[in-house]
Short mmCIF file of C-alpha atoms in Angstrom, two decimals:
data_model
loop_
_atom_site.label_atom_id
_atom_site.label_comp_id
_atom_site.label_asym_id
_atom_site.label_seq_id
_atom_site.Cartn_x
_atom_site.Cartn_y
_atom_site.Cartn_z
CA MET A 55 0.29 -0.24 0.53
CA LEU A 56 2.72 2.22 0.77
CA ARG A 57 3.82 2.04 -2.87
CA GLU A 58 0.07 2.57 -4.49
CA TRP A 59 -0.20 5.37 -2.35
CA ILE A 60 3.45 7.19 -3.11
CA ASP A 61 2.81 6.91 -6.94
CA GLN A 62 -1.26 8.09 -7.17
CA ASN A 63 0.05 11.29 -4.77
CA ALA A 64 2.69 11.53 -7.32
CA ALA A 65 0.30 11.13 -10.32
CA GLU A 66 -2.51 13.84 -8.88
CA ARG A 67 -0.06 15.87 -7.33
CA GLY A 68 3.38 15.77 -8.52
CA ASP A 69 4.15 19.18 -7.35
CA ALA A 70 2.29 19.40 -3.87
CA PRO A 71 4.78 19.56 -1.21
CA TYR A 72 4.69 16.24 0.94
CA LEU A 73 7.81 17.11 3.26
CA GLU A 74 9.05 20.67 4.77
CA ASP A 75 11.51 21.96 6.88
CA ALA A 76 9.49 24.63 9.13
CA ALA A 77 14.06 25.78 9.83
CA GLY A 78 14.39 25.85 6.26
CA SER A 79 13.76 25.97 2.43
CA GLY A 80 14.08 22.85 2.66
CA ILE A 81 10.94 21.06 0.44
CA LEU A 82 10.17 17.14 -0.78
CA THR A 83 7.23 18.25 -3.23
CA TYR A 84 5.61 14.10 -3.67
CA ALA A 85 6.90 13.78 -7.73
CA GLY A 86 9.80 14.23 -5.59
CA LEU A 87 9.78 12.08 -3.14
CA ALA A 88 8.77 8.76 -6.33
CA ARG A 89 11.96 9.80 -7.56
CA SER A 90 14.14 9.58 -4.32
CA VAL A 91 12.41 6.49 -4.18
CA ARG A 92 13.51 4.88 -6.56
CA ALA A 93 17.27 6.62 -6.00
CA TRP A 94 17.30 4.88 -2.16
CA CYS A 95 16.28 1.43 -4.41
CA ARG A 96 19.85 1.91 -6.66
CA VAL A 97 21.99 2.87 -3.64
CA LEU A 98 20.90 0.21 -1.31
CA ASP A 99 20.51 -2.36 -4.17
CA GLU A 100 24.09 -0.84 -4.79
CA ALA A 101 25.41 -1.15 -1.01
CA GLY A 102 23.90 -5.02 -1.57
CA ILE A 103 20.86 -4.28 1.63
CA PRO A 104 17.84 -6.71 0.18
CA PRO A 105 14.55 -5.51 0.69
CA GLY A 106 12.85 -5.70 4.50
CA ALA A 107 16.55 -5.48 5.58
CA GLY A 108 16.72 -2.38 8.50
CA VAL A 109 19.03 0.09 7.90
CA ALA A 110 19.38 2.96 10.75
CA ILE A 111 18.62 6.89 10.10
CA ARG A 112 20.57 8.50 13.08
CA CYS A 113 19.89 12.24 11.14
CA PRO A 114 20.64 15.29 13.47
CA GLU A 115 18.28 17.34 11.78
CA GLN A 116 15.05 17.17 11.53
CA PHE A 117 13.91 17.61 7.99
CA GLY A 118 17.01 15.09 6.37
CA TYR A 119 15.47 12.61 8.80
CA ALA A 120 11.97 12.19 7.98
CA VAL A 121 13.35 12.88 3.68
CA ALA A 122 15.72 9.49 4.45
CA LEU A 123 12.69 7.27 6.68
CA ALA A 124 9.78 8.05 3.51
CA GLY A 125 12.32 6.44 1.45
CA ILE A 126 13.75 3.56 3.24
CA MET A 127 10.75 2.65 3.69
CA GLY A 128 9.30 3.29 0.21
CA ALA A 129 12.24 1.14 -1.17
CA GLY A 130 10.62 -1.51 0.85
CA ARG A 131 13.28 -1.45 3.25
CA VAL A 132 13.00 -1.38 6.83
CA ALA A 133 13.89 1.91 9.05
CA VAL A 134 15.61 1.38 12.60
CA PRO A 135 14.94 5.36 13.85
CA LEU A 136 18.25 6.13 16.25
CA ASP A 137 18.30 9.34 18.41
CA PRO A 138 20.98 11.22 17.33
CA GLY A 139 21.95 12.90 20.70
CA ALA A 140 21.68 9.77 22.51
CA PRO A 141 25.46 8.48 23.51
CA ALA A 142 26.75 5.81 21.61
CA ALA A 143 26.51 2.97 23.43
CA ASP A 144 22.57 3.53 23.77
CA ALA A 145 22.67 3.52 20.27
CA ALA A 146 24.17 0.65 21.01
CA ARG A 147 21.68 -0.86 22.81
CA VAL A 148 19.63 -0.27 20.36
CA LEU A 149 21.33 -1.98 17.43
CA ALA A 150 22.36 -5.28 19.05
CA VAL A 151 18.34 -5.86 18.85
CA ALA A 152 17.29 -4.98 15.56
CA ARG A 153 21.08 -5.21 13.87
CA PRO A 154 20.44 -3.01 10.68
CA ARG A 155 22.95 -3.48 7.84
CA ALA A 156 23.88 0.01 7.87
CA VAL A 157 23.21 3.31 9.47
CA VAL A 158 21.84 6.98 7.65
CA GLY A 159 24.02 10.16 8.79
CA ASP A 160 26.50 11.65 9.65
CA GLN A 161 30.62 10.00 8.54
CA ALA A 162 31.01 9.98 11.74
CA ASP A 163 28.44 7.56 12.87
CA GLY A 164 30.15 4.62 10.74
CA PRO A 165 32.89 3.76 13.39
CA LEU A 166 31.41 5.16 16.31
CA LEU A 167 28.01 2.33 15.57
CA ASP A 168 30.07 -0.27 13.72
CA LEU A 169 28.31 0.47 10.47
CA PRO A 170 28.68 1.80 7.05
CA VAL A 171 27.60 4.88 5.99
CA LEU A 172 25.01 6.01 3.44
CA LYS A 173 24.24 8.88 2.26
CA ILE A 174 21.33 10.72 2.05
CA THR A 175 20.23 11.36 -0.96
CA ASN A 176 17.77 13.54 -3.28
CA ASP A 177 19.26 12.31 -6.66
CA GLU A 178 17.01 11.98 -9.01
CA SER A 179 18.17 10.28 -11.90
CA PRO A 180 16.35 7.61 -13.44
CA SER A 181 16.44 4.32 -12.30
CA ASP A 182 13.98 0.85 -13.86
CA PRO A 183 10.75 0.55 -11.93
CA ALA A 184 11.33 -2.73 -11.82
CA ALA A 185 13.93 -2.79 -9.44
CA ILE A 186 11.28 -0.40 -6.34
CA PRO A 187 10.09 -3.73 -4.60
CA PRO A 188 6.12 -3.92 -3.70
CA ARG A 189 6.05 -4.42 -0.61
CA GLY A 190 8.62 -4.96 3.04
CA GLY A 191 8.86 -1.82 3.84
CA GLY A 192 8.64 -1.42 7.55
CA ILE A 193 10.26 0.33 10.98
CA TYR A 194 12.15 -1.54 13.04
CA LEU A 195 11.54 0.18 17.21
CA CYS A 196 12.64 -0.54 20.73
CA THR A 197 11.21 0.07 23.88
CA SER A 198 11.95 0.35 27.39
CA GLY A 199 15.66 0.34 26.65
CA THR A 200 16.53 2.29 29.52
CA THR A 201 17.04 -0.02 31.79
CA GLY A 202 18.47 -3.78 30.97
CA THR A 203 17.32 -4.97 27.14
CA PRO A 204 14.78 -3.32 25.04
CA LYS A 205 12.22 -5.01 23.70
CA GLY A 206 12.18 -4.85 19.43
CA ILE A 207 9.39 -4.08 17.99
CA LEU A 208 8.79 -4.34 14.20
CA LEU A 209 5.87 -2.84 12.53
CA ASP A 210 5.67 -4.34 9.13
CA GLU A 211 3.79 -2.08 6.05
CA ALA A 212 0.07 -3.62 6.26
CA GLN A 213 0.11 -2.32 10.56
CA LEU A 214 1.47 1.19 9.68
CA CYS A 215 -0.80 1.74 7.11
CA HIS A 216 -3.84 0.50 8.92
CA VAL A 217 -3.02 2.65 11.22
CA ALA A 218 -1.92 5.56 9.37
CA ALA A 219 -5.06 5.53 7.04
CA ALA A 220 -7.29 5.29 10.29
CA VAL A 221 -4.99 8.63 11.48
CA ALA A 222 -5.90 10.42 8.38
CA SER A 223 -9.38 9.36 8.30
CA HIS A 224 -10.69 10.82 12.27
CA HIS A 225 -8.80 13.26 11.35
CA ARG A 226 -10.22 14.31 8.53
CA LEU A 227 -6.34 14.77 6.47
CA THR A 228 -7.12 16.07 3.23
CA PRO A 229 -4.67 17.19 0.58
CA ALA A 230 -5.79 20.86 1.90
CA ASP A 231 -4.39 20.53 5.09
CA ARG A 232 -1.21 20.67 6.51
CA GLY A 233 0.32 19.77 9.63
CA TYR A 234 3.28 20.76 11.97
CA CYS A 235 5.25 18.55 13.64
CA CYS A 236 7.88 19.00 16.00
CA LEU A 237 7.71 15.90 18.22
CA PRO A 238 11.01 13.57 17.34
CA LEU A 239 11.35 11.16 14.44
CA PHE A 240 12.56 8.08 15.65
CA HIS A 241 8.75 7.51 17.72
CA VAL A 242 6.29 6.33 16.45
CA ASN A 243 3.94 9.09 17.07
CA ALA A 244 5.83 12.02 14.44
CA GLU A 245 6.56 8.87 12.32
CA VAL A 246 3.15 7.41 11.79
CA VAL A 247 0.91 9.76 13.24
CA GLY A 248 3.70 12.42 11.56
CA VAL A 249 5.10 11.26 8.13
CA LEU A 250 2.60 8.27 7.22
CA SER A 251 -0.84 10.09 7.82
CA ALA A 252 0.53 12.60 4.80
CA LEU A 253 1.59 10.67 2.71
CA ALA A 254 -2.48 8.58 3.44
CA ALA A 255 -3.92 11.71 2.76
CA GLY A 256 -2.19 13.50 0.58
CA ALA A 257 -1.45 16.22 2.80
CA CYS A 258 2.21 18.45 3.57
CA LEU A 259 4.24 17.57 6.91
CA ILE A 260 5.76 20.74 8.19
CA VAL A 261 8.06 18.68 10.66
CA ASP A 262 10.78 21.36 12.92
CA ARG A 263 13.30 19.95 14.64
CA LYS A 264 11.64 20.91 18.88
CA PHE A 265 9.35 23.17 19.92
CA ARG A 266 10.19 26.88 20.75
CA ARG A 267 7.50 28.08 23.10
CA ARG A 268 8.63 32.52 21.84
CA GLY A 269 7.80 32.15 17.89
CA PHE A 270 5.41 29.15 17.90
CA TRP A 271 1.58 30.96 16.30
CA GLU A 272 4.37 33.41 14.17
CA LEU A 273 5.72 30.07 12.80
CA ILE A 274 1.91 28.38 12.82
CA GLU A 275 0.60 31.83 10.30
CA ALA A 276 4.20 32.27 8.83
CA LYS A 277 3.91 27.95 7.97
CA GLN A 278 0.15 28.94 7.16
CA ALA A 279 -0.02 24.66 9.26
CA THR A 280 -3.64 23.45 9.71
CA TRP A 281 -3.93 20.82 12.39
CA ILE A 282 -0.11 20.12 15.15
CA ASN A 283 1.11 17.19 16.42
CA ALA A 284 1.38 17.88 20.15
CA VAL A 285 1.74 16.38 23.75
CA PRO A 286 0.90 17.48 26.72
CA ALA A 287 3.90 19.72 27.91
CA ILE A 288 3.70 21.33 24.84
CA ILE A 289 -0.48 21.87 25.40
CA THR A 290 0.23 22.85 28.62
CA ILE A 291 2.77 25.10 28.02
CA LEU A 292 1.28 27.69 25.28
CA GLY A 293 -2.05 27.47 26.90
CA MET A 294 0.00 29.85 30.38
CA ASP A 295 0.89 32.65 27.37
CA PRO A 296 -1.73 34.15 26.28
CA LEU A 297 -1.74 35.32 22.52
CA ALA A 298 -0.93 39.68 21.93
CA ALA A 299 -3.31 39.36 18.71
CA PRO A 300 -6.28 36.91 17.61
CA LEU A 301 -4.34 34.01 15.40
CA SER A 302 -5.96 33.78 11.36
CA GLY A 303 -8.32 30.76 12.27
CA ARG A 304 -6.60 28.02 10.04
CA VAL A 305 -5.86 25.69 12.67
CA ARG A 306 -8.57 22.99 13.04
CA PHE A 307 -7.98 21.03 15.97
CA VAL A 308 -4.53 20.69 17.83
CA ARG A 309 -3.51 16.53 18.54
CA SER A 310 -2.42 15.04 22.18
CA ALA A 311 -0.97 12.05 22.67
CA SER A 312 2.04 10.47 24.60
CA ALA A 313 0.61 11.08 27.75
CA PRO A 314 -2.64 12.46 29.72
CA LEU A 315 -3.28 15.40 29.75
CA ALA A 316 -4.66 17.19 32.45
CA PRO A 317 -8.82 18.59 31.71
CA ALA A 318 -7.47 21.36 33.33
CA ALA A 319 -4.69 21.94 31.09
CA LEU A 320 -7.11 21.46 27.64
CA ARG A 321 -10.05 23.49 28.69
CA ARG A 322 -7.07 26.74 29.13
CA PHE A 323 -5.93 25.76 26.14
CA GLU A 324 -9.15 26.34 24.10
CA GLU A 325 -10.73 28.58 26.62
CA THR A 326 -6.81 31.16 25.57
CA PHE A 327 -6.92 30.15 21.37
CA GLY A 328 -10.52 28.58 20.82
CA ILE A 329 -8.71 25.69 19.27
CA PRO A 330 -10.26 22.13 19.75
CA VAL A 331 -7.76 19.30 21.53
CA VAL A 332 -8.30 16.43 20.68
CA GLU A 333 -6.76 13.69 23.32
CA THR A 334 -5.80 10.01 22.12
CA TYR A 335 -3.61 7.45 22.87
CA GLY A 336 -1.52 5.05 21.33
CA MET A 337 1.83 2.88 21.81
CA THR A 338 4.69 2.15 19.53
CA GLU A 339 2.74 -1.78 20.14
CA ALA A 340 0.00 -0.29 18.49
CA ALA A 341 1.79 1.60 15.79
CA SER A 342 0.89 4.28 17.36
CA MET A 343 -2.80 4.89 17.49
CA ILE A 344 -5.26 3.17 19.85
CA THR A 345 -7.98 5.58 20.43
CA ALA A 346 -8.59 9.87 19.35
CA ASN A 347 -11.79 11.65 20.82
CA PRO A 348 -13.85 12.77 17.46
CA LEU A 349 -13.18 16.13 16.31
CA ASP A 350 -16.78 16.95 15.96
CA GLY A 351 -17.52 15.68 19.23
CA PRO A 352 -18.38 14.71 21.56
CA ARG A 353 -15.16 15.34 23.56
CA LYS A 354 -14.35 14.31 26.54
CA ALA A 355 -12.02 15.70 28.62
CA GLY A 356 -9.98 13.41 30.54
CA SER A 357 -10.22 10.99 28.15
CA ALA A 358 -8.54 8.72 25.89
CA GLY A 359 -11.26 8.47 23.16
CA LEU A 360 -13.16 6.13 20.87
CA PRO A 361 -10.96 2.92 19.79
CA ALA A 362 -10.13 4.28 15.90
CA GLY A 363 -8.43 1.42 13.71
CA SER A 364 -7.97 -0.81 16.92
CA GLU A 365 -10.00 -3.18 19.70
CA VAL A 366 -10.31 -2.46 23.14
CA ARG A 367 -11.67 -3.82 26.46
CA VAL A 368 -10.62 -2.79 30.02
CA VAL A 369 -11.12 -6.73 32.10
CA GLU A 370 -9.92 -7.89 34.76
CA CYS A 371 -7.61 -10.78 34.96
CA PRO A 372 -7.21 -13.12 38.75
CA ASP A 373 -4.72 -15.33 37.24
CA GLY A 374 -2.03 -12.42 35.18
CA PRO A 375 -2.78 -11.01 31.75
CA ALA A 376 -2.03 -14.94 31.03
CA GLY A 377 -5.10 -16.20 32.29
CA PRO A 378 -8.68 -15.36 31.39
CA CYS A 379 -9.47 -12.56 32.27
CA LEU A 380 -13.05 -10.99 32.61
CA PRO A 381 -14.63 -8.31 31.14
CA CYS A 382 -14.92 -4.71 34.00
CA PRO A 383 -17.86 -3.16 33.71
CA ALA A 384 -18.47 0.35 32.92
CA GLY A 385 -16.95 2.81 35.02
CA THR A 386 -14.54 -0.17 36.35
CA VAL A 387 -10.84 0.36 36.37
CA GLY A 388 -9.17 -2.85 35.06
CA ARG A 389 -5.96 -3.45 32.09
CA VAL A 390 -6.25 -2.65 29.35
CA GLN A 391 -5.95 -4.48 26.01
CA ILE A 392 -5.94 -4.29 23.04
CA ARG A 393 -5.53 -5.50 19.04
CA GLY A 394 -6.55 -5.33 15.39
CA GLY A 395 -4.81 -4.91 11.98
CA GLY A 396 -2.07 -1.62 13.27
CA VAL A 397 -1.22 -4.45 17.02
CA ILE A 398 1.29 -6.97 16.75
CA LYS A 399 1.26 -10.13 17.17
CA GLU A 400 4.13 -10.81 18.81
CA TYR A 401 8.03 -8.87 20.46
CA ALA A 402 10.53 -9.03 17.52
CA ALA A 403 12.64 -9.85 20.34
CA ASN A 404 12.45 -9.45 24.38
CA GLY A 405 9.03 -9.27 24.45
CA ARG A 406 7.59 -9.50 28.50
CA ALA A 407 6.07 -13.06 28.91
CA GLY A 408 2.01 -13.48 29.02
CA ALA A 409 1.61 -10.35 27.43
CA PHE A 410 -0.93 -11.38 24.02
CA ASP A 411 -3.56 -14.12 24.99
CA ALA A 412 -4.82 -16.83 22.81
CA ASP A 413 -7.38 -14.86 21.75
CA GLY A 414 -4.37 -11.79 20.24
CA TRP A 415 -5.28 -9.72 22.65
CA LEU A 416 -2.66 -7.95 23.63
CA ASP A 417 -1.98 -6.23 27.43
CA THR A 418 -0.64 -2.83 27.24
CA GLY A 419 0.33 -3.14 31.50
CA ASP A 420 -1.94 0.29 31.83
CA LEU A 421 -5.25 0.65 33.39
CA GLY A 422 -8.45 2.46 32.52
CA HIS A 423 -12.48 2.07 32.36
CA LEU A 424 -14.70 2.45 29.81
CA ASP A 425 -17.47 4.72 30.12
CA ASP A 426 -20.78 3.76 28.94
CA ASP A 427 -20.97 5.55 25.42
CA GLY A 428 -16.88 3.70 25.15
CA TYR A 429 -14.67 5.83 25.96
CA LEU A 430 -11.89 4.94 27.27
CA PHE A 431 -10.85 6.96 30.37
CA LEU A 432 -6.21 5.63 32.01
CA ALA A 433 -5.29 5.48 35.36
CA GLY A 434 -1.75 4.91 35.21
CA ARG A 435 0.58 2.41 34.06
CA SER A 436 0.06 -0.60 36.22
CA ASP A 437 3.68 -0.15 37.73
CA ASP A 438 2.99 3.57 38.91
CA VAL A 439 -0.18 2.28 41.41
CA ILE A 440 0.98 3.42 44.52
CA ASN A 441 -0.12 0.59 47.57
CA ARG A 442 -0.81 3.09 50.06
CA GLY A 443 -1.05 0.29 53.09
CA GLY A 444 -3.46 -1.95 51.12
CA GLU A 445 -5.14 0.81 49.18
CA LYS A 446 -4.07 1.31 46.19
CA ILE A 447 -3.86 4.72 44.27
CA TYR A 448 -3.64 6.26 40.98
CA PRO A 449 -1.48 9.15 40.06
CA ARG A 450 -3.76 10.79 38.04
CA GLU A 451 -6.76 11.01 40.35
CA ILE A 452 -4.31 13.58 42.48
CA GLU A 453 -2.51 14.96 39.26
CA GLU A 454 -5.63 16.59 37.84
CA ILE A 455 -6.81 18.29 40.88
CA LEU A 456 -3.14 19.51 40.51
CA LEU A 457 -3.06 21.08 37.30
CA ALA A 458 -6.18 22.87 38.53
CA GLN A 459 -4.79 25.00 40.69
CA PRO A 460 -3.58 28.10 39.87
CA GLY A 461 0.26 28.89 39.98
CA VAL A 462 0.52 24.82 39.01
CA ARG A 463 2.36 24.87 35.58
CA SER A 464 3.21 20.83 36.03
CA ALA A 465 3.18 18.32 38.99
CA ALA A 466 3.38 14.46 39.28
CA VAL A 467 2.18 12.30 42.03
CA VAL A 468 4.67 9.31 42.58
CA GLY A 469 4.99 6.49 45.13
CA ALA A 470 8.04 7.38 47.92
CA ALA A 471 8.95 3.71 50.10
CA ASP A 472 7.41 4.11 53.58
CA GLU A 473 8.67 1.34 56.56
CA VAL A 474 5.06 1.62 58.47
CA LEU A 475 2.77 1.56 54.35
CA GLY A 476 4.86 -0.07 52.44
CA GLU A 477 4.61 3.49 50.29
CA ARG A 478 3.26 6.66 50.44
CA PRO A 479 1.91 9.44 47.14
CA VAL A 480 5.03 12.80 47.45
CA ALA A 481 3.74 15.24 44.62
CA TYR A 482 6.77 16.98 42.85
CA VAL A 483 5.36 20.40 41.13
CA VAL A 484 6.61 23.31 39.14
CA PRO A 485 5.01 26.59 39.82
CA ASP A 486 4.36 28.76 37.98
CA VAL A 487 7.46 31.49 37.34
CA ALA A 488 5.19 34.43 39.08
CA ALA A 489 3.42 31.97 41.85
CA ILE A 490 4.86 32.15 45.65
CA ALA A 491 6.64 28.94 46.45
CA ASP A 492 4.82 28.62 49.79
CA GLU A 493 1.64 29.81 48.67
CA VAL A 494 1.30 27.22 46.82
CA GLU A 495 2.69 24.59 48.84
CA SER A 496 -0.42 25.65 51.37
CA LEU A 497 -3.18 25.71 49.09
CA LEU A 498 -2.20 22.67 47.46
CA ARG A 499 -2.35 20.73 50.99
CA ALA A 500 -4.58 22.71 51.47
CA VAL A 501 -6.89 21.26 48.58
CA CYS A 502 -5.44 17.59 48.38
CA ALA A 503 -6.80 17.89 52.43
CA GLU A 504 -10.50 19.02 51.02
CA ARG A 505 -11.08 17.11 47.72
CA LEU A 506 -8.78 13.74 48.56
CA PRO A 507 -9.26 11.06 52.07
CA ARG A 508 -6.37 11.13 53.85
CA HIS A 509 -4.20 8.12 52.36
CA LYS A 510 -4.27 9.72 49.26
CA GLN A 511 -3.33 13.22 49.72
CA PRO A 512 0.59 13.34 49.25
CA SER A 513 2.72 13.75 51.88
CA GLU A 514 5.83 16.12 50.45
CA PHE A 515 5.08 18.56 48.47
CA TRP A 516 8.44 19.11 46.36
CA LEU A 517 7.87 22.61 44.02
CA VAL A 518 10.97 22.46 41.75
CA ASN A 519 11.88 24.06 38.45
CA GLU A 520 11.14 21.94 36.23
CA MET A 521 9.94 17.78 35.43
CA PRO A 522 12.61 14.81 33.94
CA LEU A 523 11.55 14.91 30.45
CA GLY A 524 12.12 11.59 28.18
CA PRO A 525 12.04 12.52 24.06
CA THR A 526 8.65 12.80 23.88
CA GLY A 527 8.39 15.20 26.49
CA LYS A 528 6.57 12.38 28.94
CA ILE A 529 7.65 13.42 32.28
CA SER A 530 10.14 10.73 33.44
CA ARG A 531 8.61 8.91 36.56
CA ARG A 532 11.53 7.01 36.97
CA ARG A 533 13.46 9.48 37.69
CA LEU A 534 11.12 10.84 40.40
CA LYS A 535 11.22 7.80 42.25
CA GLU A 536 14.89 7.84 42.25
CA ALA A 537 14.25 11.54 43.45
CA ALA A 538 11.39 10.20 46.04
CA ALA A 539 14.19 7.13 47.29
CA LEU A 540 17.05 9.54 47.97
CA LEU A 541 14.65 12.19 49.67
CA SER A 542 12.86 9.67 51.76
#
């Protein structure tokens, strides 16, 4: 299907832009993409890399990264995206699992990664179309690699295209759309929701190196973006910074992914800018999107939305995820499980035992509930639940209260060791720059005492300048737990 999308777009809108560089003048048209794919086929054939083999990408520049990603997949090879800013040791751990045959990047990457280096090619010389494999493209990603051995996840062309088409359909993307994405291209969101959904819709994707608060809306207006691919941290920051002049109204929606968005932050953003926020839920094992709120509503604040291209159920598993599981009634928190055309059937390497049951359901490791309308509400990761003397505490319940208070820019709750109770909740809070720390802490203690039972109230409030974030902007709870252990 990937080849069909490329050929159809080249034939119907060859001069239209497919990829644009937000920070420069780089543009790849659809006709240019078709020529680039033929050039990639020739380069990869000459390098002895057959269809279906892996090619790592480690480009420091975002536009070149996107061009290489689309070209390698279009040429029927498997892209292995790497973080260009990661230390060599981290990259080596991923390479040991994915085993690519070459790397696209800087010449210095060759000795660093012990792989032959291929240059990004925009060579438009003709080559034999018969040399282009009709299938075989994919993406190989590794997750949970901060400690231990990374899990290998191979997303084949059918799975990627299934989800990309679902994204384009659900968000009603058309050739008139111009998406903006500043999320890292070595993660599945930007790869599928950005690069591939634009291809599925015949639309344009504007790629940027990183989020910059200063001048953000000026850039969006100048590039005539119609939708924005974002994460909660970006939406929260923008919502606290009103504009002096109104926007043109060209932006149809902002998409939120990667982590739950606090309802207070969503309301503040929508009230400030008048732009709808579409909350979604996804994971690498599902080629990104699993659920999404509809554009035309009802959009439910705090919800990850309705299934969009995947089946979703919430179950109770008395004997563990691999054993018999019973559906949970609406409103009851249980384990979130998924299956569908974009969901892997097994891990390519180092997958956790019992993740899949006999009927093909994948246990996501997330906890949540479905409401009477089928909307999914996430409570958190199963390993983030705080067990305080036998009482189960879901951090998100506390965090939403904290984030709704004035003077709070960001908040996260984690479990700290307790000699008597096992664990107790502690809160990390980033106050607004204009807030007075003592007043913020007093307010949070008072509101938690008023709205939470005693066992759910944080025992400490640590005010910090910033949260530790991962590459996608998600708060690193592992690092907060490590900090809490040192402070206990």
